[in-house]
mmCIF file of C-alpha atoms in Angstrom:
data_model
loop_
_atom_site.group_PDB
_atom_site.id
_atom_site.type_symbol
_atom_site.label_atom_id
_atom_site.label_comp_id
_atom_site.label_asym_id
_atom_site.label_seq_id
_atom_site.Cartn_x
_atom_site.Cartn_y
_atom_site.Cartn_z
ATOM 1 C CA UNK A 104 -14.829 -13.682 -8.684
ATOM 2 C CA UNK A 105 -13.588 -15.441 -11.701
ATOM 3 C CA UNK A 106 -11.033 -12.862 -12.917
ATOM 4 C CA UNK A 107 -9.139 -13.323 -10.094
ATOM 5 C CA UNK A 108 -10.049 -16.923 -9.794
ATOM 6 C CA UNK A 109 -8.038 -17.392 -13.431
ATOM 7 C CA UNK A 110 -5.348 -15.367 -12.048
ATOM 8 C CA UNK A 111 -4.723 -17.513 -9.419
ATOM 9 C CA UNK A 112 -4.840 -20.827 -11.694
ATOM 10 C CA UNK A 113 -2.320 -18.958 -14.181
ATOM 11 C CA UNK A 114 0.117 -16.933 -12.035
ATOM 12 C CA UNK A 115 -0.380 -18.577 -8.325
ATOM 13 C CA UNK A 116 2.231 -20.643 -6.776
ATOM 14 C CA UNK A 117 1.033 -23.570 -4.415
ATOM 15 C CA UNK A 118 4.677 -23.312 -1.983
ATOM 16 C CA UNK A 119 3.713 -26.198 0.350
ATOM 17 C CA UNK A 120 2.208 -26.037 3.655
ATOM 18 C CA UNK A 121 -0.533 -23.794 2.845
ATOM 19 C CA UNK A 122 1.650 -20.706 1.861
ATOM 20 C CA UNK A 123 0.087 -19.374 -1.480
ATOM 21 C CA UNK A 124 2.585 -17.229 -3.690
ATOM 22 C CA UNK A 125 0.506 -14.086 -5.243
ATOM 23 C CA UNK A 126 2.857 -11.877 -5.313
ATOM 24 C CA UNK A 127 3.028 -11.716 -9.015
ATOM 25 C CA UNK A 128 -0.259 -9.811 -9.243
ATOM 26 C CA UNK A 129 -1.418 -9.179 -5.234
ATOM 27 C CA UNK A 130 1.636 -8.718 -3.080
ATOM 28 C CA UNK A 131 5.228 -6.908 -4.629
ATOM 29 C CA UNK A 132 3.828 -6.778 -7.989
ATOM 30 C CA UNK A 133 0.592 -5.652 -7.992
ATOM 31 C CA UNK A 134 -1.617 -5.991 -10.774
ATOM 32 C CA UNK A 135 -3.348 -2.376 -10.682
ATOM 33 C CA UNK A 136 -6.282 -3.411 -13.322
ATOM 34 C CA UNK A 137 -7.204 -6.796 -11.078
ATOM 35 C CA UNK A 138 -6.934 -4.645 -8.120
ATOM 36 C CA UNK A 139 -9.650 -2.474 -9.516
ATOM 37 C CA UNK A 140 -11.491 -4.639 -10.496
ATOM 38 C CA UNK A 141 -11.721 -6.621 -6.906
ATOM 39 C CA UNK A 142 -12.124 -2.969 -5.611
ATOM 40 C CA UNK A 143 -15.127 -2.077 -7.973
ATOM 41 C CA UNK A 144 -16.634 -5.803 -6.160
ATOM 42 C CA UNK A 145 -16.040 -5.119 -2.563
ATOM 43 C CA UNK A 146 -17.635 -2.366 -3.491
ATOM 44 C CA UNK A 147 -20.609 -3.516 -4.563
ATOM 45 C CA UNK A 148 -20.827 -6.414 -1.511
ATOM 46 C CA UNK A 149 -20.791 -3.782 0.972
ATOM 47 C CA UNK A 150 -22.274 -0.629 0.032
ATOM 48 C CA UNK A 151 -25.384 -0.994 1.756
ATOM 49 C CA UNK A 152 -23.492 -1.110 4.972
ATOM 50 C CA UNK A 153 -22.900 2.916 4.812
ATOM 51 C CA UNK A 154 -19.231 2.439 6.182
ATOM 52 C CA UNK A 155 -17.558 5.300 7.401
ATOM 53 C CA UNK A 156 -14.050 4.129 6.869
ATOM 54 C CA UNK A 157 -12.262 1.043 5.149
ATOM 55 C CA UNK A 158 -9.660 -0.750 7.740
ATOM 56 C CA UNK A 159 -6.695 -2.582 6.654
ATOM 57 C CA UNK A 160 -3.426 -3.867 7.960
ATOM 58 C CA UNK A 161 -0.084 -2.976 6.092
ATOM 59 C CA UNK A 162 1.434 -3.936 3.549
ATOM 60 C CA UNK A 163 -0.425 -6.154 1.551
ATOM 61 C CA UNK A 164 -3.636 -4.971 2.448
ATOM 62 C CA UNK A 165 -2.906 -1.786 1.204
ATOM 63 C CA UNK A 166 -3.772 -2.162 -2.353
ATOM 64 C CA UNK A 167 -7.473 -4.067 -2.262
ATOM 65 C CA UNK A 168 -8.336 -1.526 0.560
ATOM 66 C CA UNK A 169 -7.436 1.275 -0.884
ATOM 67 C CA UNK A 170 -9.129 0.515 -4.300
ATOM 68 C CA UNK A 171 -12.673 -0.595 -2.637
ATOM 69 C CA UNK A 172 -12.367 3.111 -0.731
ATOM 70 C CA UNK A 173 -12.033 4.777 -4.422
ATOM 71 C CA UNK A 174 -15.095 3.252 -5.187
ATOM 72 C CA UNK A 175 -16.844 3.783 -1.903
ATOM 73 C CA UNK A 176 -15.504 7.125 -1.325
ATOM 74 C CA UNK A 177 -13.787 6.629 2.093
ATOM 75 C CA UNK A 178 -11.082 6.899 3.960
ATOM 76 C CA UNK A 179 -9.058 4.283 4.541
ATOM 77 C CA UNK A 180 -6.367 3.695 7.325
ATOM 78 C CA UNK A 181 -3.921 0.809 7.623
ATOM 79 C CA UNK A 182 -2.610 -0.404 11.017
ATOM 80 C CA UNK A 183 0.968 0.126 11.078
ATOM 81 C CA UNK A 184 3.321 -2.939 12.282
ATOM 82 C CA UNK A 185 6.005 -0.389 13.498
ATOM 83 C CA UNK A 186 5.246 2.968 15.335
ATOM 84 C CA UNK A 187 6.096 5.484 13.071
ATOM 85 C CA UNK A 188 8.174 9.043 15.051
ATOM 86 C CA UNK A 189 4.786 10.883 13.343
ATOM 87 C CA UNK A 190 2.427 8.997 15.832
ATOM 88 C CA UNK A 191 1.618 10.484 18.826
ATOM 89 C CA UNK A 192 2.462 8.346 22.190
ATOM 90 C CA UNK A 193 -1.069 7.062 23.168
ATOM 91 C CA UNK A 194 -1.747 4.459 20.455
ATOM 92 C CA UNK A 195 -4.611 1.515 20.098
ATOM 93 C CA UNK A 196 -2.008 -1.604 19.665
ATOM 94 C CA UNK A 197 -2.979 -5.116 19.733
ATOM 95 C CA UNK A 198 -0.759 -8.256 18.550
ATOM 96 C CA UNK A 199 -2.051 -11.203 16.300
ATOM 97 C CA UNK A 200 0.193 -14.072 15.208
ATOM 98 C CA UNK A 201 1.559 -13.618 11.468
ATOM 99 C CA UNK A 202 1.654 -16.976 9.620
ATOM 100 C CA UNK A 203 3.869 -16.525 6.982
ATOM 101 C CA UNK A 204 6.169 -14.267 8.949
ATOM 102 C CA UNK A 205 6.031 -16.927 11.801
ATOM 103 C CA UNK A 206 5.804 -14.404 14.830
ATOM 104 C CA UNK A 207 3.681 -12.276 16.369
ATOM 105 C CA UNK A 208 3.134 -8.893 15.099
ATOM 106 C CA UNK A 209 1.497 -5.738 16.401
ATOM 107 C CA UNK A 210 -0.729 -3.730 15.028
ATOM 108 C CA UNK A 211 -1.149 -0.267 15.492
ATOM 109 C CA UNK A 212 -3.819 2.499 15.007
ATOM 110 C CA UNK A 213 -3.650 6.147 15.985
ATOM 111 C CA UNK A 214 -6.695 7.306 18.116
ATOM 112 C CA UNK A 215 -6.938 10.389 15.925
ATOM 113 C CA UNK A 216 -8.204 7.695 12.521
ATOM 114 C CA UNK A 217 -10.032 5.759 14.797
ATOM 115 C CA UNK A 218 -13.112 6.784 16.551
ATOM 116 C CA UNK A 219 -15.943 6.192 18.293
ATOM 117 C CA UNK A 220 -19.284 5.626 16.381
ATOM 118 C CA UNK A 221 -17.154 5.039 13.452
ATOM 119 C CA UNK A 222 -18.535 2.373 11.082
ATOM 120 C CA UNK A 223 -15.528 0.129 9.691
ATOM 121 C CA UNK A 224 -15.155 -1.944 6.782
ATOM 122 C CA UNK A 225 -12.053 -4.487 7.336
ATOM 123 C CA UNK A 226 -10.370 -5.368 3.474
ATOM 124 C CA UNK A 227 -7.559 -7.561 3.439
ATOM 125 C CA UNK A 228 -5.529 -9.809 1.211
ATOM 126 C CA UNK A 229 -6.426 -12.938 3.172
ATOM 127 C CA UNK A 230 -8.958 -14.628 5.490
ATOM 128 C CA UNK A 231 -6.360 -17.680 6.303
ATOM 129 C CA UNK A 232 -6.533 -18.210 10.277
ATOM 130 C CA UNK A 233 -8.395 -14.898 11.050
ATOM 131 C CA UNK A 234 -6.099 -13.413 12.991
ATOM 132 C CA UNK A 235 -5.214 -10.738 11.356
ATOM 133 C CA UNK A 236 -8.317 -9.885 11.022
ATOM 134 C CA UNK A 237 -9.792 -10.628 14.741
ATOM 135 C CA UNK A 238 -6.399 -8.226 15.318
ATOM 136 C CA UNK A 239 -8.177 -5.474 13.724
ATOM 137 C CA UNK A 240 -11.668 -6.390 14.670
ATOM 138 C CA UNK A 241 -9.887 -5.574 18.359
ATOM 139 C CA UNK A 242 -8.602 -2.292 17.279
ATOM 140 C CA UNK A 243 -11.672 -0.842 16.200
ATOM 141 C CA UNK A 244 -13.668 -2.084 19.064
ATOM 142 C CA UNK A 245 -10.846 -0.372 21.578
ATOM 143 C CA UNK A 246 -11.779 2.710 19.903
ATOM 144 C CA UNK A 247 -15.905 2.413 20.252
ATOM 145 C CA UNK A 248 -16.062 1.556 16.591
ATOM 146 C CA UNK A 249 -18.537 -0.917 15.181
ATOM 147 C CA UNK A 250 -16.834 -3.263 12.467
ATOM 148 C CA UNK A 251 -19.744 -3.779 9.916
ATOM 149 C CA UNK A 252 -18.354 -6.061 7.062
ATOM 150 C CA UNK A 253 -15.040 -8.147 6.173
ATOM 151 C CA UNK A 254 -13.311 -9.189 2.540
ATOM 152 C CA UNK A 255 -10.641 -10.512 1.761
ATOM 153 C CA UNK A 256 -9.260 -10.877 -1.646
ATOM 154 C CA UNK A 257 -8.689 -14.414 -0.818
ATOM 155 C CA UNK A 258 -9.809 -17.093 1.728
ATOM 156 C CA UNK A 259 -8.048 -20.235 2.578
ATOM 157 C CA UNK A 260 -11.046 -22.201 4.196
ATOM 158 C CA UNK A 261 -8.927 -25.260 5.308
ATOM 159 C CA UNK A 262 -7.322 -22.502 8.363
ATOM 160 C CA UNK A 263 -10.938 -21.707 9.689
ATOM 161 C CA UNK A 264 -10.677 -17.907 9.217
ATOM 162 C CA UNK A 265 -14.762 -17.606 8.320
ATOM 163 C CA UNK A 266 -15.241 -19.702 11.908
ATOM 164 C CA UNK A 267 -13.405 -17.626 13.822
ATOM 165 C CA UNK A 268 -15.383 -14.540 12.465
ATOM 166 C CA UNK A 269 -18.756 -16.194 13.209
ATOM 167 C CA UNK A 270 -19.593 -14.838 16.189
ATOM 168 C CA UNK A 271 -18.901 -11.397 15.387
ATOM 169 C CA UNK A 272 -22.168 -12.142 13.482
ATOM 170 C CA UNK A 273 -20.671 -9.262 10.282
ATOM 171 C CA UNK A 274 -21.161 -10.058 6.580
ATOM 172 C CA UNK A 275 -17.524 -11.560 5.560
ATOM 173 C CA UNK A 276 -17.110 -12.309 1.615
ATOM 174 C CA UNK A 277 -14.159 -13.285 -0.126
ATOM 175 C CA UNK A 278 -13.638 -12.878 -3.559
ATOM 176 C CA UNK A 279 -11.903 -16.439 -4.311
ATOM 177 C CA UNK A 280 -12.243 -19.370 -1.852
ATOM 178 C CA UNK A 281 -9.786 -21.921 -1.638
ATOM 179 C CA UNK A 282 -10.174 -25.352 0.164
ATOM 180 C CA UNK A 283 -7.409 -26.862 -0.618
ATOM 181 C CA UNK A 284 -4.136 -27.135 -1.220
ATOM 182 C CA UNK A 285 -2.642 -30.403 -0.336
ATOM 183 C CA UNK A 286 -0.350 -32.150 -2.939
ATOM 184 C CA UNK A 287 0.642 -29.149 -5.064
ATOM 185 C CA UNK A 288 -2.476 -28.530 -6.042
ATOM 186 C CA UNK A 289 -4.953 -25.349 -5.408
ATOM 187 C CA UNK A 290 -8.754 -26.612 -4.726
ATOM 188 C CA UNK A 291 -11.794 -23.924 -5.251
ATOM 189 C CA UNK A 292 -14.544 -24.435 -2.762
ATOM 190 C CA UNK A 293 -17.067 -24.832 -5.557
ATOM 191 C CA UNK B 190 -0.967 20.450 -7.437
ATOM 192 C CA UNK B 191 -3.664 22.865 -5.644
ATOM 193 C CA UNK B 192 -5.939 20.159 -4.330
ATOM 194 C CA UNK B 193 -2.617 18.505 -2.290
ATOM 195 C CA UNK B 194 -1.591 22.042 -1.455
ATOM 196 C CA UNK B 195 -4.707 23.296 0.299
ATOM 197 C CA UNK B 196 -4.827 19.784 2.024
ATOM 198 C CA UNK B 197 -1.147 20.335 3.427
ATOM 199 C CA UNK B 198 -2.347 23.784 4.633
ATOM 200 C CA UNK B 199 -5.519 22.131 6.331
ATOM 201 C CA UNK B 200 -4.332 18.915 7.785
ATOM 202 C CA UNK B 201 -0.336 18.567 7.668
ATOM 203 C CA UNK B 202 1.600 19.442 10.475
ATOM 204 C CA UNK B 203 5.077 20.593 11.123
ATOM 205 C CA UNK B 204 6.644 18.404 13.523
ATOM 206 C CA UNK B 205 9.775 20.384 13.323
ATOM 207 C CA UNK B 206 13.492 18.871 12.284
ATOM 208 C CA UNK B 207 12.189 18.992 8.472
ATOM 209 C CA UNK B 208 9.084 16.210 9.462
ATOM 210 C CA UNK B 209 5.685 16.994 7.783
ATOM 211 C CA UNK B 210 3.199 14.485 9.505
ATOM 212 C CA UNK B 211 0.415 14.108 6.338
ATOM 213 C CA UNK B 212 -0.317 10.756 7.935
ATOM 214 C CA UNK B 213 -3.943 11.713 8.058
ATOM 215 C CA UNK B 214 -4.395 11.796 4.239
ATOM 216 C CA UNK B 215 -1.232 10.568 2.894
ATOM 217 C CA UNK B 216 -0.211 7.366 5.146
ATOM 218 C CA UNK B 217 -1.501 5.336 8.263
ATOM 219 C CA UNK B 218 -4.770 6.899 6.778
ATOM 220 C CA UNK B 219 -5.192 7.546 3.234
ATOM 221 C CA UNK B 220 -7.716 9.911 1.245
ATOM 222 C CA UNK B 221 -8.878 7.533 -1.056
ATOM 223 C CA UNK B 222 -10.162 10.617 -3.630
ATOM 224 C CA UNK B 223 -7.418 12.684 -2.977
ATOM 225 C CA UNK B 224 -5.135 9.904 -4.251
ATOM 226 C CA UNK B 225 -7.027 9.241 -6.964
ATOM 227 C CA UNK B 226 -6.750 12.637 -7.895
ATOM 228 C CA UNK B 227 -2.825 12.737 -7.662
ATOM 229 C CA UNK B 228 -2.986 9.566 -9.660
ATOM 230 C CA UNK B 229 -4.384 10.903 -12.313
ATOM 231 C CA UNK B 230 -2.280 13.907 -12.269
ATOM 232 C CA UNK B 231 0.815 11.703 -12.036
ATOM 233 C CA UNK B 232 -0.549 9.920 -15.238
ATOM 234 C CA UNK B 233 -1.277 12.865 -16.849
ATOM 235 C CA UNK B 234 2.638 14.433 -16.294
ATOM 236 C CA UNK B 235 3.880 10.819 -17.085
ATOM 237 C CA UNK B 236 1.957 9.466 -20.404
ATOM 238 C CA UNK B 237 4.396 10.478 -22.845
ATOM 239 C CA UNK B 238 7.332 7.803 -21.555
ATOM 240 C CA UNK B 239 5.545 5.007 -22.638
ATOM 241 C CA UNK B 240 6.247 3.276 -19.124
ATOM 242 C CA UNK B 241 5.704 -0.534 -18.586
ATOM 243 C CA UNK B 242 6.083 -0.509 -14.797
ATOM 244 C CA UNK B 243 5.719 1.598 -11.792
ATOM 245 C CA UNK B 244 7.976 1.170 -9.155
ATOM 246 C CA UNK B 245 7.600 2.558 -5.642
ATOM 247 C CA UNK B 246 9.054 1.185 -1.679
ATOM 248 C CA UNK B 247 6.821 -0.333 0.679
ATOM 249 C CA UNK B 248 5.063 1.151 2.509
ATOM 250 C CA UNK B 249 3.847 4.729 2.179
ATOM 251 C CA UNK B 250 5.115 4.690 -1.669
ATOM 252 C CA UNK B 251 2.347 1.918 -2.358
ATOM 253 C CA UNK B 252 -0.714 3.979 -2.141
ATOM 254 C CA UNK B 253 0.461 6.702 -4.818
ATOM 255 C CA UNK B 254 1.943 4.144 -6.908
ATOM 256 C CA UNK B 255 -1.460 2.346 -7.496
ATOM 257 C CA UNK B 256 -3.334 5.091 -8.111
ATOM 258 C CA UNK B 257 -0.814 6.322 -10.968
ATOM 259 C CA UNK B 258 -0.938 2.612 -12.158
ATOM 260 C CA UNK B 259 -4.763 2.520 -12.321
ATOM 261 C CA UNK B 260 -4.411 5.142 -15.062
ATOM 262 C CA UNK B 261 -1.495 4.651 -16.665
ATOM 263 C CA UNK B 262 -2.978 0.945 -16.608
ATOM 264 C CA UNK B 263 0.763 -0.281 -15.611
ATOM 265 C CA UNK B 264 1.577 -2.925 -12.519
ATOM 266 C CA UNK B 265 2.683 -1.717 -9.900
ATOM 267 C CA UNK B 266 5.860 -3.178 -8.149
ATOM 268 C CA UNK B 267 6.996 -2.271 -4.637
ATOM 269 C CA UNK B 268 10.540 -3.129 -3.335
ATOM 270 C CA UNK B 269 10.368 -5.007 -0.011
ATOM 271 C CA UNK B 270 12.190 -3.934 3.456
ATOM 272 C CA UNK B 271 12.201 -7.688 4.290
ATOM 273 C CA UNK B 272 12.333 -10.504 2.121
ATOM 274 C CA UNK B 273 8.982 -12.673 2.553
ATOM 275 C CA UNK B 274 9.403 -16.092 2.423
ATOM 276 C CA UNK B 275 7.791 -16.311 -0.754
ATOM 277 C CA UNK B 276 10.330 -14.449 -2.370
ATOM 278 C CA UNK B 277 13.289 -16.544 -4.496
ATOM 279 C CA UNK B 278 16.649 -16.698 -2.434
ATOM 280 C CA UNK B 279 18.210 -14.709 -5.786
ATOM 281 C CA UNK B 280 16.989 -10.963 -5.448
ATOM 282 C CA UNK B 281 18.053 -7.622 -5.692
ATOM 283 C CA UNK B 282 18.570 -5.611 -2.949
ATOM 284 C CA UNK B 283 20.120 -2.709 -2.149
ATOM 285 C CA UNK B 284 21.008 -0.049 0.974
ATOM 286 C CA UNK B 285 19.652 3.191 1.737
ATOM 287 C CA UNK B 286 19.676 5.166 4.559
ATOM 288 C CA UNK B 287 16.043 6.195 6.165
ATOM 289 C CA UNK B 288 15.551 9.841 7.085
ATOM 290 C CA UNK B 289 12.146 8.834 9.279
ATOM 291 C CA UNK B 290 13.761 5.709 10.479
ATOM 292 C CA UNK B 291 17.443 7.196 11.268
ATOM 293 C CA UNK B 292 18.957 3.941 9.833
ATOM 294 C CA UNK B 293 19.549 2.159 6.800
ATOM 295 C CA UNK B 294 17.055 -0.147 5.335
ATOM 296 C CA UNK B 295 17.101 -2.787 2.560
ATOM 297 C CA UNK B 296 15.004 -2.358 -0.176
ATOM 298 C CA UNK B 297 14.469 -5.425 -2.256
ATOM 299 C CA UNK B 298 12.701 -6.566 -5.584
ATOM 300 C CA UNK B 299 12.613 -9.811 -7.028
ATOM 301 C CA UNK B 300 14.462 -10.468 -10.541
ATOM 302 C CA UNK B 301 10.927 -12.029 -11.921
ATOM 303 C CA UNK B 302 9.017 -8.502 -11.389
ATOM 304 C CA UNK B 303 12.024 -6.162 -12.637
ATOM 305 C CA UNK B 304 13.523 -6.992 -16.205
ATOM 306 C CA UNK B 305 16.219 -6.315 -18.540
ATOM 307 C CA UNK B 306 14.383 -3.556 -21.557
ATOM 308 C CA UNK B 307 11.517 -2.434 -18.760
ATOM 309 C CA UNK B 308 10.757 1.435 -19.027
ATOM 310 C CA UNK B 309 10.248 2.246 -15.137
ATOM 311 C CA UNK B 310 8.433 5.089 -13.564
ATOM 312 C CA UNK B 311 9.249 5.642 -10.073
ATOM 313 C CA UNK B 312 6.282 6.851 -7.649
ATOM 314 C CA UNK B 313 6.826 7.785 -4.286
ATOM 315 C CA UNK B 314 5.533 9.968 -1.386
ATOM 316 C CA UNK B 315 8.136 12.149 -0.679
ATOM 317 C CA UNK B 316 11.097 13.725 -2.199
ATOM 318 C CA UNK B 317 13.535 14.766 0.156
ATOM 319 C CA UNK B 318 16.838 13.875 0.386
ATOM 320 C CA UNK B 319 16.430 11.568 -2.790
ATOM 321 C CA UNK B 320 18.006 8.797 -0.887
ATOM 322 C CA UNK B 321 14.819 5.947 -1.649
ATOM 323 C CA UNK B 322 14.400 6.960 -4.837
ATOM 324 C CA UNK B 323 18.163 6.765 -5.790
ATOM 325 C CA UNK B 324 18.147 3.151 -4.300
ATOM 326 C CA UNK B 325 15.215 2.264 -6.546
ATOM 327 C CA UNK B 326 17.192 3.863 -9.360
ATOM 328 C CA UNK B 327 19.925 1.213 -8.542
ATOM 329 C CA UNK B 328 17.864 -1.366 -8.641
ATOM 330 C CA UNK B 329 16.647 -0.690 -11.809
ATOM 331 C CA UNK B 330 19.317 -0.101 -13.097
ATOM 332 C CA UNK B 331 21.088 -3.843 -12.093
ATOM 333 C CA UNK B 332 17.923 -5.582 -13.247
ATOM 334 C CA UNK B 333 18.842 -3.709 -16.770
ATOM 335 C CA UNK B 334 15.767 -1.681 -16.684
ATOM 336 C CA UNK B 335 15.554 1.796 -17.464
ATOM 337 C CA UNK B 336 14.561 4.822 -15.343
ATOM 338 C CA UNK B 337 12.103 7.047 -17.491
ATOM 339 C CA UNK B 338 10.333 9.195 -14.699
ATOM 340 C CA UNK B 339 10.587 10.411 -11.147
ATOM 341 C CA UNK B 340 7.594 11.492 -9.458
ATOM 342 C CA UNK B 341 6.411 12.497 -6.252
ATOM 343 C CA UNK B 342 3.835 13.968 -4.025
ATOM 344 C CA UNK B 343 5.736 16.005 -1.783
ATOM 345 C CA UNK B 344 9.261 17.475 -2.548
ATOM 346 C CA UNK B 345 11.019 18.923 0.087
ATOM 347 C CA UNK B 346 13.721 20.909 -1.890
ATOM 348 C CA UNK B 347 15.189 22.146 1.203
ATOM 349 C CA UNK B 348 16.786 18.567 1.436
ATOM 350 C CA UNK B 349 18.256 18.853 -1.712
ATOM 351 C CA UNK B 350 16.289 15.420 -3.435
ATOM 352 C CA UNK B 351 16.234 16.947 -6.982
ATOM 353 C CA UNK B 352 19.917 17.973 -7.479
ATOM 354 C CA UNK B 353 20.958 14.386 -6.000
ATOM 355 C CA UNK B 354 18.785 12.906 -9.202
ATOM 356 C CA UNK B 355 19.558 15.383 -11.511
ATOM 357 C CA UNK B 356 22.570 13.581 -12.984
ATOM 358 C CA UNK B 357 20.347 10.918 -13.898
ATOM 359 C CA UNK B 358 18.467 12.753 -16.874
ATOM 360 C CA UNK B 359 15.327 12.621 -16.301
ATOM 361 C CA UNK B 360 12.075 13.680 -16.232
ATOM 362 C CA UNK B 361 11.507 14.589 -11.904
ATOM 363 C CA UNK B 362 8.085 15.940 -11.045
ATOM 364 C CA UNK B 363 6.206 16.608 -7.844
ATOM 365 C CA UNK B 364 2.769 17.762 -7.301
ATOM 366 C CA UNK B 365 3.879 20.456 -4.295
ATOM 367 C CA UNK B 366 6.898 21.828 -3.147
ATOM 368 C CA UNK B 367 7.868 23.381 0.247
ATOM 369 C CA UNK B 368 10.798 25.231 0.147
ATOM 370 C CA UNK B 369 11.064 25.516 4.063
ATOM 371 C CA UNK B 370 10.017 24.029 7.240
ATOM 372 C CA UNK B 371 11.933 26.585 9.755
ATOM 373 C CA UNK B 372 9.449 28.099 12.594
ATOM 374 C CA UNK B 373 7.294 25.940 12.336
ATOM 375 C CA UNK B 374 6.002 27.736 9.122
ATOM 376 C CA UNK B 375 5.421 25.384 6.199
ATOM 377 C CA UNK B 376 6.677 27.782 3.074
ATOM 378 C CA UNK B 377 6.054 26.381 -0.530
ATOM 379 C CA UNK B 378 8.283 26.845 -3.545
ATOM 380 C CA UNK B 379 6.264 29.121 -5.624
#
């Protein structure tokens, strides 16, 4: 998607060791027009799969979720990282390693957003390692749903994300692909 | 708001000790259309200030915000509960205490997303005891921005939110308000 392609060349930070800095326009300050815009795309990738629900993991997944379920007309629930006192007890939890936060983290879905037959779109941020992602792939499984497509806003090829999704054998799309980003610099895949 | 009324009625539930669990349309899962709707209405109450930024908290704040932002075609800023590691070692940051949490969090924004002669509108989920919001009035404030609007989905005036703001001058709307959660009952203002 060249919009945010050109975002990323203007306003992205390359931080070393494969951390990208977006949070001028993606993460803390979110760029609400972009966001629509990648939205209105998702959109348009996946809406022959007749989701039932758009799946994301907080925070930062919030925002492209929640504007591809505008367009899609969905629901869309985020995985919590910390049980909040309004869930009930019995919970679907899994943990996936967290990259830039260095640990592992759980994720969290309440049985009553999460249900059998369901048919679940995954959005996120990032496809980096995957593991976010194969986190939530877990979740919806647990509850008897069937995940039917995968974006991300932006995938970092070089950390195999799109291999470890394979075998799922789902459509995954990302909006921007990155291949590289060794020596300062920020390498598209094409 | 009618539309966020009637869906209070339906779907939120007293969990007594002033806690209204909405987390099946307002956070963990979110109706998309719904907050679309309360985005617009937000942007609608709003479009007089002549805001340049919306500021909300991670996490539940972040799903309002963007909607109102999508109209109001503003970016959307969220403080932070934790500082990423993307984040400059320079921020502000403030305390406030957490009624859900029952302990203080930090609430933090970078200096490069919050600037001296900004007009801010402040978006948020809930109004109760006006504690958030005041600490994103603070750091607002110290960033040498200006506070310009207050809104918010839910006010619980029972908790006493809109007198703790009221010193500050300006505009405060929500889209419902419950006057009281005793019994069980969930009683709005009008």
């Amino acid at each position: 998607m060249e919009l945010l392609k050109q975002r990323i060349l203007k306003d992205g930070k390359n931080l070393g060791g494969g951390i990208l800095k977006v949070d001028s326009f993606v993460n803390h300050q979110v760029d609400s027009l972009l966001m629509d815009a990648c939205g209105k795309e998702f959109s348009q990738l996946f809406a022959h799969l007749s989701a039932t629900r758009v799946l994301t993991a907080e925070i930062s997944g919030i925002a492209p979720a929640l504007a591809t379920a505008m367009y899609l007309k969905l629901p869309v629930v985020y995985a919590r990282k910390t049980k909040p006192i309004t869930m009930p007890d019995q919970v679907y939890l899994t943990v996936a390693p967290s990259h830039t936060k260095g640990r592992m983290v759980e994720l969290i879905v309440s049985p009553e957003y999460l249900t059998k037959g369901e048919r679940v779109l995954i959005i996120d941020d990032f496809l980096a390692s995957g593991s976010t992602i194969l986190g939530l792939v877990r979740l919806a499984r647990t509850a008897g749903a069937e995940v039917v497509g995968i974006g991300a806003l932006i995938e970092k090829s070089f950390e195999g994300g799109r291999e470890a999704l394979r075998s799922l054998g789902v459509q995954v799309e990302s909006l921007v692909c990155i291949r590289s980003m060794d020596n300062g610099e920020i390498i598209f895949c094409d």
